[in-house]
């Protein structure tokens, strides 16, 4: 009978991952973290709140749609705004505040409730689930993030930590989304070991494209990316989405682009060099995807750090090659007939 990965000794886990690493070319520490990511997804989406969650972001592009091959380490999850603030959002298909002042009240309510929900509902459940599955990890919550720290069998350069970070958002429904089966990368090479699997509801890739494109646009205007420090992944992901044909499909769906613009304008307002970042203009043909000056220098440094820790598979674009591809996407999005 096959053994479960987490029932193996540390030495046996390291030996097994070394075999998978030799076959896949992916470092041991990334294969191991991927297993923890899938376990966490399974735990979250089979939990009592799972029906209100949607998996999104770069890790969803890697694990659910396989349109990017880079290692994506964090889990981005939307907790349905209608579940956390039913008194404000109601049950509308696209719940949005009617004005900027009302949006501020909605944001304040969510920012008060979400950390409390994370700490008082999700964290106790995950701690109980870890104990029930005999998992050796420390779970804790900080603001609207959940962390699972584990002792790795091998460490990389330090760019990727031995900790699964789940960042919750609750300012949308997460739609459109669909259920997708997810497996561990190492499972392809180790048939005699049982690995975790998960079936989360996943945001459609076209919406994720516009989320990332508008985030890159805002960075070009103000040098700020929300969330953790590593951010070059957004530009890399845009090029891979283009190669998969998703950028073209997203460019044709201007109603989706406008929906993302409406949402970001109300819930994620940003200030750029010339005032408020105009997401509506970006969605309508004025998007920027190539930063300049110091912002370009910082982006290149982060991109090179991703490469150094083995997050990108061969062949790897140089930074300049990636920017050239992003400029081509920018032209496609800004061309009226697209």
GROMACS .gro file of C-alpha atoms in nm:
model
  338
    1UNK     CA    1   0.000   0.000   0.000
    2UNK     CA    2   0.134   0.345  -0.091
    3UNK     CA    3   0.244   0.574   0.190
    4UNK     CA    4   0.123   0.927   0.238
    5UNK     CA    5   0.395   1.189   0.186
    6UNK     CA    6   0.356   1.339   0.532
    7UNK     CA    7   0.372   0.998   0.700
    8UNK     CA    8   0.729   0.950   0.573
    9UNK     CA    9   1.032   1.037   0.783
   10UNK     CA   10   1.218   1.358   0.703
   11UNK     CA   11   1.499   1.156   0.542
   12UNK     CA   12   1.253   0.961   0.326
   13UNK     CA   13   1.074   1.282   0.223
   14UNK     CA   14   1.406   1.437   0.123
   15UNK     CA   15   1.504   1.126  -0.074
   16UNK     CA   16   1.171   1.116  -0.253
   17UNK     CA   17   1.183   1.484  -0.340
   18UNK     CA   18   1.541   1.446  -0.463
   19UNK     CA   19   1.414   1.191  -0.717
   20UNK     CA   20   1.131   1.424  -0.824
   21UNK     CA   21   1.375   1.713  -0.845
   22UNK     CA   22   1.611   1.519  -1.071
   23UNK     CA   23   1.320   1.434  -1.303
   24UNK     CA   24   1.148   1.773  -1.301
   25UNK     CA   25   1.440   2.012  -1.269
   26UNK     CA   26   1.259   2.194  -0.988
   27UNK     CA   27   1.449   2.244  -0.658
   28UNK     CA   28   1.359   2.024  -0.362
   29UNK     CA   29   1.248   2.315  -0.144
   30UNK     CA   30   0.999   2.431  -0.406
   31UNK     CA   31   0.854   2.083  -0.461
   32UNK     CA   32   0.806   2.051  -0.085
   33UNK     CA   33   0.636   2.388  -0.051
   34UNK     CA   34   0.405   2.302  -0.339
   35UNK     CA   35   0.283   2.000  -0.141
   36UNK     CA   36   0.204   2.223   0.156
   37UNK     CA   37   0.023   2.465  -0.074
   38UNK     CA   38  -0.203   2.189  -0.209
   39UNK     CA   39  -0.272   2.056   0.142
   40UNK     CA   40  -0.371   2.407   0.251
   41UNK     CA   41  -0.603   2.451  -0.047
   42UNK     CA   42  -0.772   2.121   0.032
   43UNK     CA   43  -0.815   2.218   0.396
   44UNK     CA   44  -0.961   2.559   0.312
   45UNK     CA   45  -1.206   2.451   0.043
   46UNK     CA   46  -1.337   2.153   0.239
   47UNK     CA   47  -1.387   2.368   0.546
   48UNK     CA   48  -1.723   2.499   0.672
   49UNK     CA   49  -1.662   2.829   0.488
   50UNK     CA   50  -1.531   2.671   0.166
   51UNK     CA   51  -1.842   2.745  -0.040
   52UNK     CA   52  -1.775   3.119   0.000
   53UNK     CA   53  -1.411   3.105  -0.116
   54UNK     CA   54  -1.252   3.157  -0.459
   55UNK     CA   55  -0.886   3.078  -0.535
   56UNK     CA   56  -0.721   3.343  -0.752
   57UNK     CA   57  -0.387   3.503  -0.843
   58UNK     CA   58  -0.065   3.364  -0.985
   59UNK     CA   59  -0.075   3.037  -0.794
   60UNK     CA   60  -0.414   2.965  -0.949
   61UNK     CA   61  -0.264   3.020  -1.294
   62UNK     CA   62   0.008   2.769  -1.212
   63UNK     CA   63  -0.186   2.504  -1.022
   64UNK     CA   64  -0.532   2.522  -1.181
   65UNK     CA   65  -0.470   2.637  -1.538
   66UNK     CA   66  -0.101   2.540  -1.588
   67UNK     CA   67  -0.052   2.846  -1.808
   68UNK     CA   68   0.254   2.950  -1.609
   69UNK     CA   69   0.536   2.717  -1.508
   70UNK     CA   70   0.706   2.939  -1.254
   71UNK     CA   71   0.678   2.837  -0.890
   72UNK     CA   72   0.408   3.046  -0.725
   73UNK     CA   73   0.433   3.027  -0.349
   74UNK     CA   74   0.144   3.225  -0.198
   75UNK     CA   75  -0.229   3.153  -0.196
   76UNK     CA   76  -0.467   3.437  -0.276
   77UNK     CA   77  -0.826   3.370  -0.175
   78UNK     CA   78  -1.139   3.582  -0.198
   79UNK     CA   79  -1.398   3.543   0.075
   80UNK     CA   80  -1.729   3.645  -0.082
   81UNK     CA   81  -1.816   4.004   0.010
   82UNK     CA   82  -2.179   3.894   0.037
   83UNK     CA   83  -2.084   3.649   0.313
   84UNK     CA   84  -1.874   3.887   0.523
   85UNK     CA   85  -2.093   4.199   0.487
   86UNK     CA   86  -2.444   4.082   0.391
   87UNK     CA   87  -2.590   4.396   0.547
   88UNK     CA   88  -2.398   4.606   0.290
   89UNK     CA   89  -2.351   4.388  -0.015
   90UNK     CA   90  -2.683   4.206  -0.014
   91UNK     CA   91  -2.708   3.922  -0.266
   92UNK     CA   92  -2.640   4.108  -0.592
   93UNK     CA   93  -2.435   3.937  -0.863
   94UNK     CA   94  -2.187   4.228  -0.867
   95UNK     CA   95  -2.223   4.408  -0.533
   96UNK     CA   96  -2.065   4.753  -0.556
   97UNK     CA   97  -2.106   5.068  -0.346
   98UNK     CA   98  -2.283   5.357  -0.520
   99UNK     CA   99  -2.025   5.625  -0.439
  100UNK     CA  100  -1.668   5.675  -0.320
  101UNK     CA  101  -1.789   5.774   0.027
  102UNK     CA  102  -2.000   5.459   0.048
  103UNK     CA  103  -1.703   5.257  -0.080
  104UNK     CA  104  -1.497   5.395   0.206
  105UNK     CA  105  -1.757   5.270   0.455
  106UNK     CA  106  -1.761   4.929   0.289
  107UNK     CA  107  -1.380   4.909   0.299
  108UNK     CA  108  -1.374   5.007   0.665
  109UNK     CA  109  -1.633   4.742   0.752
  110UNK     CA  110  -1.445   4.471   0.562
  111UNK     CA  111  -1.108   4.573   0.704
  112UNK     CA  112  -1.254   4.543   1.053
  113UNK     CA  113  -1.431   4.210   0.997
  114UNK     CA  114  -1.181   4.019   0.782
  115UNK     CA  115  -0.891   3.995   1.033
  116UNK     CA  116  -1.138   3.888   1.302
  117UNK     CA  117  -1.284   3.619   1.073
  118UNK     CA  118  -0.935   3.499   0.983
  119UNK     CA  119  -0.823   3.473   1.345
  120UNK     CA  120  -1.144   3.346   1.503
  121UNK     CA  121  -1.288   3.121   1.231
  122UNK     CA  122  -1.018   3.011   0.987
  123UNK     CA  123  -0.721   2.977   1.222
  124UNK     CA  124  -0.888   2.748   1.480
  125UNK     CA  125  -1.019   2.529   1.199
  126UNK     CA  126  -0.673   2.499   1.037
  127UNK     CA  127  -0.507   2.422   1.373
  128UNK     CA  128  -0.763   2.147   1.431
  129UNK     CA  129  -0.713   2.015   1.078
  130UNK     CA  130  -0.334   2.006   1.120
  131UNK     CA  131  -0.371   1.807   1.440
  132UNK     CA  132  -0.624   1.566   1.286
  133UNK     CA  133  -0.393   1.498   0.991
  134UNK     CA  134  -0.085   1.465   1.213
  135UNK     CA  135   0.087   1.758   1.043
  136UNK     CA  136   0.391   1.921   1.200
  137UNK     CA  137   0.341   2.290   1.132
  138UNK     CA  138   0.269   2.610   1.322
  139UNK     CA  139  -0.035   2.806   1.209
  140UNK     CA  140  -0.098   3.167   1.302
  141UNK     CA  141  -0.283   3.471   1.172
  142UNK     CA  142  -0.164   3.826   1.110
  143UNK     CA  143  -0.420   4.081   0.993
  144UNK     CA  144  -0.600   3.922   0.696
  145UNK     CA  145  -0.331   3.658   0.634
  146UNK     CA  146  -0.295   3.301   0.755
  147UNK     CA  147   0.051   3.143   0.782
  148UNK     CA  148   0.161   2.781   0.808
  149UNK     CA  149   0.529   2.752   0.906
  150UNK     CA  150   0.689   2.411   0.856
  151UNK     CA  151   1.037   2.263   0.897
  152UNK     CA  152   1.170   2.202   0.545
  153UNK     CA  153   1.384   1.908   0.442
  154UNK     CA  154   1.597   2.151   0.239
  155UNK     CA  155   1.625   2.530   0.208
  156UNK     CA  156   1.683   2.746  -0.097
  157UNK     CA  157   1.839   3.092  -0.116
  158UNK     CA  158   1.585   3.240   0.126
  159UNK     CA  159   1.373   3.412  -0.141
  160UNK     CA  160   1.104   3.147  -0.081
  161UNK     CA  161   1.036   3.087   0.288
  162UNK     CA  162   0.925   2.751   0.437
  163UNK     CA  163   0.587   2.901   0.514
  164UNK     CA  164   0.257   2.895   0.329
  165UNK     CA  165   0.098   3.238   0.324
  166UNK     CA  166  -0.274   3.265   0.258
  167UNK     CA  167  -0.386   3.620   0.189
  168UNK     CA  168  -0.760   3.669   0.217
  169UNK     CA  169  -0.952   3.941   0.042
  170UNK     CA  170  -1.322   4.012   0.083
  171UNK     CA  171  -1.402   4.301  -0.149
  172UNK     CA  172  -1.560   4.102  -0.432
  173UNK     CA  173  -1.748   3.782  -0.505
  174UNK     CA  174  -1.450   3.627  -0.684
  175UNK     CA  175  -1.668   3.557  -0.985
  176UNK     CA  176  -1.648   3.437  -1.254
  177UNK     CA  177  -1.506   3.111  -1.116
  178UNK     CA  178  -1.518   2.736  -1.166
  179UNK     CA  179  -1.412   2.421  -0.976
  180UNK     CA  180  -1.077   2.276  -1.084
  181UNK     CA  181  -0.890   1.963  -0.967
  182UNK     CA  182  -0.537   2.033  -0.840
  183UNK     CA  183  -0.246   1.796  -0.772
  184UNK     CA  184   0.109   1.828  -0.638
  185UNK     CA  185   0.394   1.874  -0.886
  186UNK     CA  186   0.594   1.589  -0.727
  187UNK     CA  187   0.306   1.342  -0.773
  188UNK     CA  188   0.385   1.316  -1.144
  189UNK     CA  189   0.723   1.159  -1.063
  190UNK     CA  190   0.646   0.957  -0.748
  191UNK     CA  191   0.362   0.717  -0.821
  192UNK     CA  192   0.421   0.507  -0.508
  193UNK     CA  193   0.348   0.797  -0.270
  194UNK     CA  194   0.009   0.950  -0.191
  195UNK     CA  195   0.005   1.330  -0.213
  196UNK     CA  196  -0.264   1.584  -0.119
  197UNK     CA  197  -0.516   1.692  -0.381
  198UNK     CA  198  -0.768   1.977  -0.384
  199UNK     CA  199  -1.069   2.097  -0.584
  200UNK     CA  200  -1.107   2.470  -0.517
  201UNK     CA  201  -1.332   2.711  -0.703
  202UNK     CA  202  -1.092   2.916  -0.915
  203UNK     CA  203  -1.128   3.264  -1.065
  204UNK     CA  204  -1.131   3.255  -1.444
  205UNK     CA  205  -0.789   3.326  -1.596
  206UNK     CA  206  -0.918   3.617  -1.807
  207UNK     CA  207  -1.015   3.811  -1.496
  208UNK     CA  208  -0.682   3.729  -1.334
  209UNK     CA  209  -0.513   3.870  -1.646
  210UNK     CA  210  -0.690   4.205  -1.606
  211UNK     CA  211  -0.620   4.207  -1.231
  212UNK     CA  212  -0.248   4.165  -1.299
  213UNK     CA  213  -0.240   4.406  -1.593
  214UNK     CA  214  -0.401   4.686  -1.391
  215UNK     CA  215  -0.166   4.614  -1.097
  216UNK     CA  216   0.131   4.649  -1.334
  217UNK     CA  217  -0.023   4.968  -1.475
  218UNK     CA  218  -0.053   5.121  -1.128
  219UNK     CA  219   0.310   5.029  -1.051
  220UNK     CA  220   0.424   5.210  -1.364
  221UNK     CA  221   0.250   5.522  -1.233
  222UNK     CA  222   0.343   5.508  -0.864
  223UNK     CA  223   0.600   5.234  -0.799
  224UNK     CA  224   0.371   5.052  -0.555
  225UNK     CA  225   0.247   4.691  -0.561
  226UNK     CA  226   0.004   4.580  -0.293
  227UNK     CA  227   0.096   4.272  -0.094
  228UNK     CA  228   0.438   4.117  -0.034
  229UNK     CA  229   0.760   4.253  -0.176
  230UNK     CA  230   0.808   4.004  -0.462
  231UNK     CA  231   0.621   4.149  -0.757
  232UNK     CA  232   0.806   4.080  -1.083
  233UNK     CA  233   0.587   3.770  -1.105
  234UNK     CA  234   0.304   3.986  -1.240
  235UNK     CA  235   0.498   4.084  -1.552
  236UNK     CA  236   0.623   3.729  -1.608
  237UNK     CA  237   0.269   3.597  -1.573
  238UNK     CA  238   0.134   3.847  -1.825
  239UNK     CA  239   0.378   3.715  -2.088
  240UNK     CA  240   0.276   3.355  -2.020
  241UNK     CA  241  -0.092   3.443  -2.034
  242UNK     CA  242  -0.024   3.602  -2.370
  243UNK     CA  243   0.155   3.289  -2.495
  244UNK     CA  244  -0.147   3.079  -2.388
  245UNK     CA  245  -0.389   3.303  -2.580
  246UNK     CA  246  -0.557   3.430  -2.264
  247UNK     CA  247  -0.434   3.787  -2.311
  248UNK     CA  248  -0.598   3.795  -2.654
  249UNK     CA  249  -0.925   3.661  -2.512
  250UNK     CA  250  -0.910   3.912  -2.227
  251UNK     CA  251  -0.840   4.198  -2.470
  252UNK     CA  252  -1.161   4.111  -2.653
  253UNK     CA  253  -1.363   4.118  -2.329
  254UNK     CA  254  -1.380   4.490  -2.255
  255UNK     CA  255  -1.683   4.440  -2.030
  256UNK     CA  256  -1.465   4.228  -1.802
  257UNK     CA  257  -1.190   4.492  -1.817
  258UNK     CA  258  -1.441   4.760  -1.719
  259UNK     CA  259  -1.572   4.542  -1.433
  260UNK     CA  260  -1.217   4.515  -1.297
  261UNK     CA  261  -1.172   4.891  -1.341
  262UNK     CA  262  -1.496   4.966  -1.152
  263UNK     CA  263  -1.396   4.736  -0.871
  264UNK     CA  264  -1.040   4.869  -0.834
  265UNK     CA  265  -1.152   5.233  -0.855
  266UNK     CA  266  -1.386   5.184  -0.559
  267UNK     CA  267  -1.197   4.931  -0.348
  268UNK     CA  268  -0.829   4.983  -0.438
  269UNK     CA  269  -0.782   5.351  -0.526
  270UNK     CA  270  -0.422   5.447  -0.599
  271UNK     CA  271  -0.244   5.778  -0.646
  272UNK     CA  272   0.011   5.809  -0.925
  273UNK     CA  273   0.254   6.074  -1.041
  274UNK     CA  274  -0.026   6.280  -1.197
  275UNK     CA  275  -0.303   6.215  -0.945
  276UNK     CA  276  -0.547   5.927  -0.906
  277UNK     CA  277  -0.471   5.615  -1.109
  278UNK     CA  278  -0.744   5.600  -1.375
  279UNK     CA  279  -0.829   5.231  -1.411
  280UNK     CA  280  -1.113   5.310  -1.651
  281UNK     CA  281  -0.869   5.476  -1.891
  282UNK     CA  282  -0.637   5.177  -1.858
  283UNK     CA  283  -0.921   4.939  -1.945
  284UNK     CA  284  -1.023   5.156  -2.240
  285UNK     CA  285  -0.685   5.166  -2.418
  286UNK     CA  286  -0.438   5.368  -2.210
  287UNK     CA  287  -0.268   5.094  -2.009
  288UNK     CA  288   0.105   5.101  -1.928
  289UNK     CA  289   0.300   4.782  -1.862
  290UNK     CA  290   0.666   4.891  -1.884
  291UNK     CA  291   0.797   5.099  -1.590
  292UNK     CA  292   1.075   5.351  -1.627
  293UNK     CA  293   1.360   5.486  -1.416
  294UNK     CA  294   1.405   5.360  -1.061
  295UNK     CA  295   1.083   5.155  -1.086
  296UNK     CA  296   1.231   4.961  -1.376
  297UNK     CA  297   1.556   4.906  -1.181
  298UNK     CA  298   1.368   4.768  -0.879
  299UNK     CA  299   1.154   4.545  -1.097
  300UNK     CA  300   1.463   4.400  -1.266
  301UNK     CA  301   1.626   4.330  -0.928
  302UNK     CA  302   1.319   4.140  -0.810
  303UNK     CA  303   1.302   3.946  -1.137
  304UNK     CA  304   1.666   3.841  -1.101
  305UNK     CA  305   1.602   3.731  -0.741
  306UNK     CA  306   1.322   3.503  -0.865
  307UNK     CA  307   1.560   3.346  -1.114
  308UNK     CA  308   1.834   3.296  -0.852
  309UNK     CA  309   1.604   3.090  -0.628
  310UNK     CA  310   1.493   2.862  -0.910
  311UNK     CA  311   1.136   2.988  -0.947
  312UNK     CA  312   1.150   3.011  -1.326
  313UNK     CA  313   1.198   2.702  -1.545
  314UNK     CA  314   1.425   2.691  -1.847
  315UNK     CA  315   1.432   2.860  -2.091
  316UNK     CA  316   1.427   3.187  -1.899
  317UNK     CA  317   1.365   3.522  -2.064
  318UNK     CA  318   1.609   3.798  -1.979
  319UNK     CA  319   1.449   4.095  -1.810
  320UNK     CA  320   1.469   4.295  -2.133
  321UNK     CA  321   1.304   4.015  -2.329
  322UNK     CA  322   1.021   4.006  -2.076
  323UNK     CA  323   0.970   4.383  -2.101
  324UNK     CA  324   0.962   4.365  -2.482
  325UNK     CA  325   0.687   4.103  -2.457
  326UNK     CA  326   0.495   4.322  -2.210
  327UNK     CA  327   0.519   4.616  -2.451
  328UNK     CA  328   0.365   4.394  -2.720
  329UNK     CA  329   0.080   4.310  -2.482
  330UNK     CA  330   0.043   4.680  -2.401
  331UNK     CA  331   0.011   4.758  -2.773
  332UNK     CA  332  -0.248   4.482  -2.813
  333UNK     CA  333  -0.458   4.614  -2.524
  334UNK     CA  334  -0.432   4.974  -2.640
  335UNK     CA  335  -0.521   4.906  -3.004
  336UNK     CA  336  -0.893   4.983  -3.059
  337UNK     CA  337  -0.958   4.689  -3.292
  338UNK     CA  338  -0.819   4.446  -3.032
   0.00000   0.00000   0.00000
